[in-house]
Structure formats: C-alpha cells, structure tokens
Amino acid sequence: MVFDLDMVTEFYSKYATKVAAAREFLGRPLTLSEKILYAHLWEELPKKAFERGNSYVDFAPDRVAMQDATAQMALLQFMSAGRKKVAVPSTVHCDHLIQARVGATADLQESINKSNEVFNFLASVSNKYGIGFWKPGAGIIHQVVLENYAFPGGLMIGTDSHTVNAGGLGMVAIGVGGADAVDVMAGMPWELKFPKLIGVKLTGQMNGWTSAKDVILKVAGILTVKGGTGAIIEYFGEGAKTISCTGKGTICNMGAEVGATTSTFGYDDSMERYLRATGRAEVAELANGLRSELTGDDEVYANPQQYFDQVIELDLSTLEPHLNGPFTPDLATPISQVRALAEKNGWPMNIEVGLIGSCTNSSYEDMTRAASIARQAKAKNLRVSSEYTITPGSEQVRFTAERDGLLEVFEEIGGKVFANACGPCIGQWAREGADKQEKNTIVHSFNRNFSKRADGNPNTHAFVGSPELVTALAIAGNLGFNPLKDYLTNTLGEKVMFDAPYGEELPERGYAVEDAGYQAPAEDGSAVSVKVSPQSQRLQLLEPFPAWTGSNILGAKVLIKAQGKCTTDHISMAGPWLRYRGHLDNISNNTLIGAQNAFNGETNKVLNQLTGEYGEVPAVQRAYKAAGVSTLVVGDHNYGEGSSREHAAMQPRHLGVCAVLVKSFARIHETNLKKQGMLALTFAKDSDYDAIGERDSVDFVDLTDFAPGKPLTLVFGHQDGSKTTVLVNHSYNAPQILWFKAGSALNMLEK
Ligand code: MIC
Ligand code: SF4
C-alpha cells in the first residue's frame, strides 16, 4: 500500500508549473533545494526574491513525522490548539523509548511494560486526531519514513533532528521542535529562514572499504559541527548517482551533525529502484514524469560556484574510510592515521564494543556489507575481540535480514541483535559496568558521539564509522587496526587479512515483513477520549507560560555560564530522563545538569546568589523562581547543538529562566527558545562573554523597545560595583516578538 498517494499525486500535478514560475520569477536556473522550497510556499510567489540566510518565509510542508520522545510534548501542545484533526498527513513512531539490554524480544516487552502509559497516550491521541501510529518495534522513525513516506521533491518536517534522512529520497526534510510541528498540524504556515545553499560535488566512485558514511564523515571534518548552520547541503555530480538511495539517506542523516538545515540529492535511478523495491512503483512513475525538475538545473551543476554560497568537491574514488571522534562527530580521521592519533592522545586502544545500526546506518545494504565482514571472521578462523551489537532500523529490514540469513551471521560471531529502535544511540543502553565510569573505547555506526551519549559514562570514547568498518574493528578489538593494510592473527596462528566488504543495494528477493507495526487512525476520532491522570509521573497537561509583563527585566542573575560544548544532551539529558519527556515539571529536574560551569569548571554546581551557597542547577533555579528573581543562562558557540528536543527550551522556561545569551546558537534550538517565549540572544562582541561574573546582576534596559533588527542592551553590574554594558543581537522578526510578548507561540495560537 502506498500511503497518502492522493496527496503525492496532487502535489506532483502542480509541481512543474510552480517550479517554472519560480525559475521565471528569479530569472535564472535553479538548484534542487530552491525548486522544492519555492514549490512549497504558503502563499503565491513573493514580490522580490528571498534573501538566503535572511528572509523569513512561510512554507506549506506536505507532512509531519514525530517520534515518541518528542511527540509527547508536541501532541500535548497540539491538544491545546483546539483542532479536530491534523491538517496534513502526520505520523508518530515509537522508537526512542525502547531500551537495549539483553536482546530484541525481551527488551521490547520490558520497554512496553515500562512505558505503556506513554505508548497508550500516543496511540489514543493519534487515533483521535487522524495520525498514523507506528507501534514499538516497528522501527526507527527515519528508516520507516524513508521506506514508506518520503517522496522526491516533497517537503516535510519532523520532531527529530535526523528527519533530514529523507533527503536520501530527494526530499527537503527538516528537523524541528514540537511547537513547529503543531503549527503545521494545525493548518498554519511553517516559518523558516530561507536557507543558504552549500553544494557538494561528488566525482568518481567509491570502492573497497569506502562507503556513503565516509562521505559525510569527511564533510563533517570539513564543515565542523557548525559549518552547515542555516544551510541546505545539496549533493550532485556523477558520483552522487553511484550511491544507493539508502546510502544517500546516511549522508543526509548525518548532515544534522554539521548543523545543516537539511541535505538532499536529485532524483535518480537509485531512488527509482528504492521506491519500486519498497512497494511504491506509483510514486516512481509520477517522479519519472518530472525527472528534470526533481533535480537541480544542468546550468547550476555545470557552474556551481555561481549558484551555491559554498561549494565542496569530493572525489569518491580516492576517499578513505574515516573514523570520527571521540566526543564530537567532526573530528574526522582517515583510518590510516587513527593509530598514530590515538597513541598521541592517549585514547584507549582496546575496543570494548562495536555497535552497528541506528537510523543512520541500518539499511539492507549496510547489513549486507557488515555481514560480509562478519562472515569472513568465521571463514578465516578469527576470534571476535569486542562485544558486538546490531540495531536494525525497521521491522522490514530486520525481517528481511533474518530471512536472508544475515542476522544469523552476526549471531555466529557473538553479535547481539537489539530491538528495531534507537536503543544505545540515545542512551537507552543498559551497558553493564558503565556506572564505574572507566575510561574505554567503543566504535559505532551511529551519528552522535557526545560525551555520555550512549551509556552515560563520560569516559567512554565513542568513534563513528561505517557499519563494515565497525564490524572489522570489533573483530580486531583494536582502535589502531586498519583493515585495508593490517593483518590479524587467527586461532591457528596464521596471519590473515580481510577482503573488502561486499554489499547488496537491495534484497534480491525483495523486502518482506509480516507485521510492519502500523496502526491506522480512526476515520472519525471525535469519540476517542484521551486521558492524562493528574497523578501521572510520565505525562502532564501543559499550563500556558505567563505573558511578558511589559517592563524591562531588572536585577536578573546569571544561573550558569556554560563553557565549551553545550549540546541539547547537556541541557536536557536523554537516557534515563527520556521517561519524563511528557512531564514538564519532572523532566525540568535535569535542566543543564550536564553543562560545565565556566566559573568553577564543574557540572551541576552553581552559585545561588540568594544564599551564597552552591547547589544543583535545577534546585538553584527553582529557588530563584520561588523568590521571583529573573535569571539568564550564558553560553558559548553553537549552543543547543544536536537534538530537536524542545524540552531544552521548555525546561528553563518552565523554571523561570527568561533569556539565553550565547556566542552562537544551533538553528533548531534557537527557534525552540523563541517559540517558548524566551529571549534567545547572541553577543555582538564574543569577548563580552569573558566579562560576565558569577555574582553579576543584569538589567535588560531597553526590552520595552524590542524590535526586529535592533540590538538590545544588557547592563551587567559586577560585584565590585563596576558595570559592563553588553550589546546583544537577536534574530526575532515581528511575529516572533509577539510570541515573546504573549509568553509563547502556542499562547498566540490559542487566542
Ligand atoms: C537524537 O538523536 O539526539 C534524538 C534523540 O533522536 C533527538 C530527539 C530527542 O531528543 O528526542 C534528535 O535528534 O532530535
Ligand atoms: Fe534514534 Fe539515534 Fe537516530 Fe536519534 S540519531 S533518531 S536517537 S537512532
């Protein structure tokens, strides 16, 4: 069955006309990203061209996807919006709340038992409002979306930063906070600053050990974790056509790690093959009729410098496999140099666990390439040195892999197959011994490797690589092993080498699945009731945030000056805290507990200026709130990088923080702060960060004149009586200022 074929057909029927109009209006050839964006304008063509990186534009996305950990908050907000049904096709996917401990079946059952209340809530809200529901065990949101919903040329948003995965099927798919999803589901326009465009020209063809993952690992090294901020990365060139559709998905998926708004590829044969293999021949036929418009114009790709803001060129033929990390996904090292760097930096050489799968790398092709290495271990009498785990991306991939004997191959080398879910990737990994906090190394094919992410241990050094490389490293058990050159000694004392991996793009016998895990919503959900118990520890109905008082904020205190990397994992940790994602007050107890306080170098230890004592961040902030004292959070560059979780904005807001002042923001987090009625501010002069003291008192002296494009002035009064005037920038447009004034965007929607 093809989901929402009517919507797709209707969209394609108008697409070429819209693109032609945009081309004529702009008077030049178009990139694919521009075609898709201009074909999804909320209103007709504007009077003048949008300014990339500057103009705020209203779009009309085709669909919305939400995962269980973010859907709770998104749907709690949607329920307050007073709509009967979602305005565009939307889906909920249960994947994040599933732990990885002993193995798929037991873990899934235990997770269902533990989170039953939440799954039932999501199922009944979905049923009521016309939302497609994918049960626990169905798979990871992005894999399920790629297999069922993504279509070339479409625009979708999703409450997860890796929504961008659908770029592998030629979409512009963007990760957002729940409040953005609420707008679209409520039938309102969705606003985005018109992105800049980065073109990546791929030449040559991958061979041997190099895989799609290495393309993005390399790009991450070039762009760093913030180099893609505010930009769409568009891949093109002859090399692009040689990459499978799911490989393209991997590349787009991890574009989130360079901060890119999204990444995409033009429609080609690989996508057609994938659409057909996943039962969507109708969509392939429709897309075939529009081939030239579902990719960038020839002139653009012939002269990319003229049409993109930045161009990167990569030769796939010479691209070496990479391993990125530890602690950040942009520390890219070609495999041949890992040993030297690891020795120099004292990274533990012994690999304890190799983990493959996740939404980034769990396609059939990935599984076959990894299995081809696992098979060799057995054939060549190699002992597997590390633990080895597999998390399939969807029930369809898992079922097919099992049918084709791939899971058996993994199990034969001691691999443990976890449930089709996020599991270890989101800290839902009950890793034995992690609490001892020993220094150790793991390698995985996921996308994120921030401190504590997988197992909660800050001393786990996590490295990211392709599934086949991770498999080889897990067999070798040594971080310095280069499978392209190095020998291993087998159980017979012989020296053996791996042959290069071999994969199948698509299953020869087709995909198969018995129960994909989908539950369709009721035609008319008006009789469905959704109950949230006031006693619940997992779910809590939302109270509107208070409106701005209308006065300048005076005498505010600095809750924390975060130093260095402060990702959403530092602001609102996942792992054990995922259980409170539907309960704002409970989850607020983890607010900023992972952030390093610049004043003392410690985490979760900040000064309470009211008592002069140090305490945990949430407790100190609750004390300020109780005393009616305003506070702000100060931070470094790329603050809020990582997840789309709006909890990272809602929690400080709930606890009474009024502003976040940083050197720079990650896109989704900045929007989330605005949506929740916070002040998201950036230093006009980065060095002012250093002037801020632990015992300062802060006055926002011209907040009453808050206006688009006009910096605000903050006066920091220091302990010695001196003052520093700090000019701060913001990116609020007029409607966004109204969100601040109303207390949140949702408060405006309810009016
Ligand atoms: C992640 O990869 O960090 C997550 C968990 O999928 C998040 C969403 C969340 O925090 O619920 C994301 O990427 O947006
Ligand atoms: Fe799940 Fe990890 Fe993918 Fe996030 S990155 S959606 S946690 S598998």
JSON list of C-alpha atoms and ligand atoms in Angstrom, two decimals, residues 67 69-70 96 159-162 426 447-448 453 569 581 642-645, ligand 1:
[
{"chain": "A", "resi": 67, "resn": "GLN", "atom": "CA", "xyz": [8.95, 10.18, 17.41]},
{"chain": "A", "resi": 69, "resn": "ALA", "atom": "CA", "xyz": [10.17, 11.08, 22.90]},
{"chain": "A", "resi": 70, "resn": "THR", "atom": "CA", "xyz": [9.30, 14.38, 21.24]},
{"chain": "A", "resi": 96, "resn": "HIS", "atom": "CA", "xyz": [13.26, 6.19, 21.37]},
{"chain": "A", "resi": 159, "resn": "THR", "atom": "CA", "xyz": [10.30, 16.48, 15.54]},
{"chain": "A", "resi": 160, "resn": "ASP", "atom": "CA", "xyz": [13.72, 14.94, 15.42]},
{"chain": "A", "resi": 161, "resn": "SER", "atom": "CA", "xyz": [16.92, 16.41, 14.08]},
{"chain": "A", "resi": 162, "resn": "HIS", "atom": "CA", "xyz": [17.59, 13.40, 11.85]},
{"chain": "A", "resi": 426, "resn": "ILE", "atom": "CA", "xyz": [20.04, 7.56, 22.69]},
{"chain": "A", "resi": 447, "resn": "ASN", "atom": "CA", "xyz": [25.76, 9.72, 14.16]},
{"chain": "A", "resi": 448, "resn": "ARG", "atom": "CA", "xyz": [26.34, 11.31, 17.55]},
{"chain": "A", "resi": 453, "resn": "ARG", "atom": "CA", "xyz": [25.52, 9.80, 25.00]},
{"chain": "A", "resi": 569, "resn": "ASP", "atom": "CA", "xyz": [22.24, 16.50, 25.69]},
{"chain": "A", "resi": 581, "resn": "ARG", "atom": "CA", "xyz": [9.58, 13.65, 28.21]},
{"chain": "A", "resi": 642, "resn": "GLY", "atom": "CA", "xyz": [22.22, 18.30, 18.45]},
{"chain": "A", "resi": 643, "resn": "SER", "atom": "CA", "xyz": [18.70, 17.26, 19.15]},
{"chain": "A", "resi": 644, "resn": "SER", "atom": "CA", "xyz": [15.43, 18.92, 18.23]},
{"chain": "A", "resi": 645, "resn": "ARG", "atom": "CA", "xyz": [14.06, 18.28, 21.72]},
{"chain": "B", "resi": 1, "resn": "MIC", "atom": "C1", "xyz": [18.91, 12.38, 18.95]},
{"chain": "B", "resi": 1, "resn": "MIC", "atom": "O1", "xyz": [19.42, 11.72, 18.07]},
{"chain": "B", "resi": 1, "resn": "MIC", "atom": "O2", "xyz": [19.55, 13.16, 19.68]},
{"chain": "B", "resi": 1, "resn": "MIC", "atom": "C2", "xyz": [17.42, 12.27, 19.17]},
{"chain": "B", "resi": 1, "resn": "MIC", "atom": "C3", "xyz": [17.22, 11.60, 20.45]},
{"chain": "B", "resi": 1, "resn": "MIC", "atom": "O3", "xyz": [16.86, 11.49, 18.17]},
{"chain": "B", "resi": 1, "resn": "MIC", "atom": "C4", "xyz": [16.85, 13.67, 19.17]},
{"chain": "B", "resi": 1, "resn": "MIC", "atom": "C5", "xyz": [15.43, 13.75, 19.54]},
{"chain": "B", "resi": 1, "resn": "MIC", "atom": "C6", "xyz": [15.14, 13.68, 21.00]},
{"chain": "B", "resi": 1, "resn": "MIC", "atom": "O4", "xyz": [15.90, 14.22, 21.80]},
{"chain": "B", "resi": 1, "resn": "MIC", "atom": "O5", "xyz": [14.10, 13.16, 21.34]},
{"chain": "B", "resi": 1, "resn": "MIC", "atom": "C7", "xyz": [17.05, 14.42, 17.87]},
{"chain": "B", "resi": 1, "resn": "MIC", "atom": "O6", "xyz": [17.96, 14.14, 17.17]},
{"chain": "B", "resi": 1, "resn": "MIC", "atom": "O7", "xyz": [16.30, 15.38, 17.61]}
]
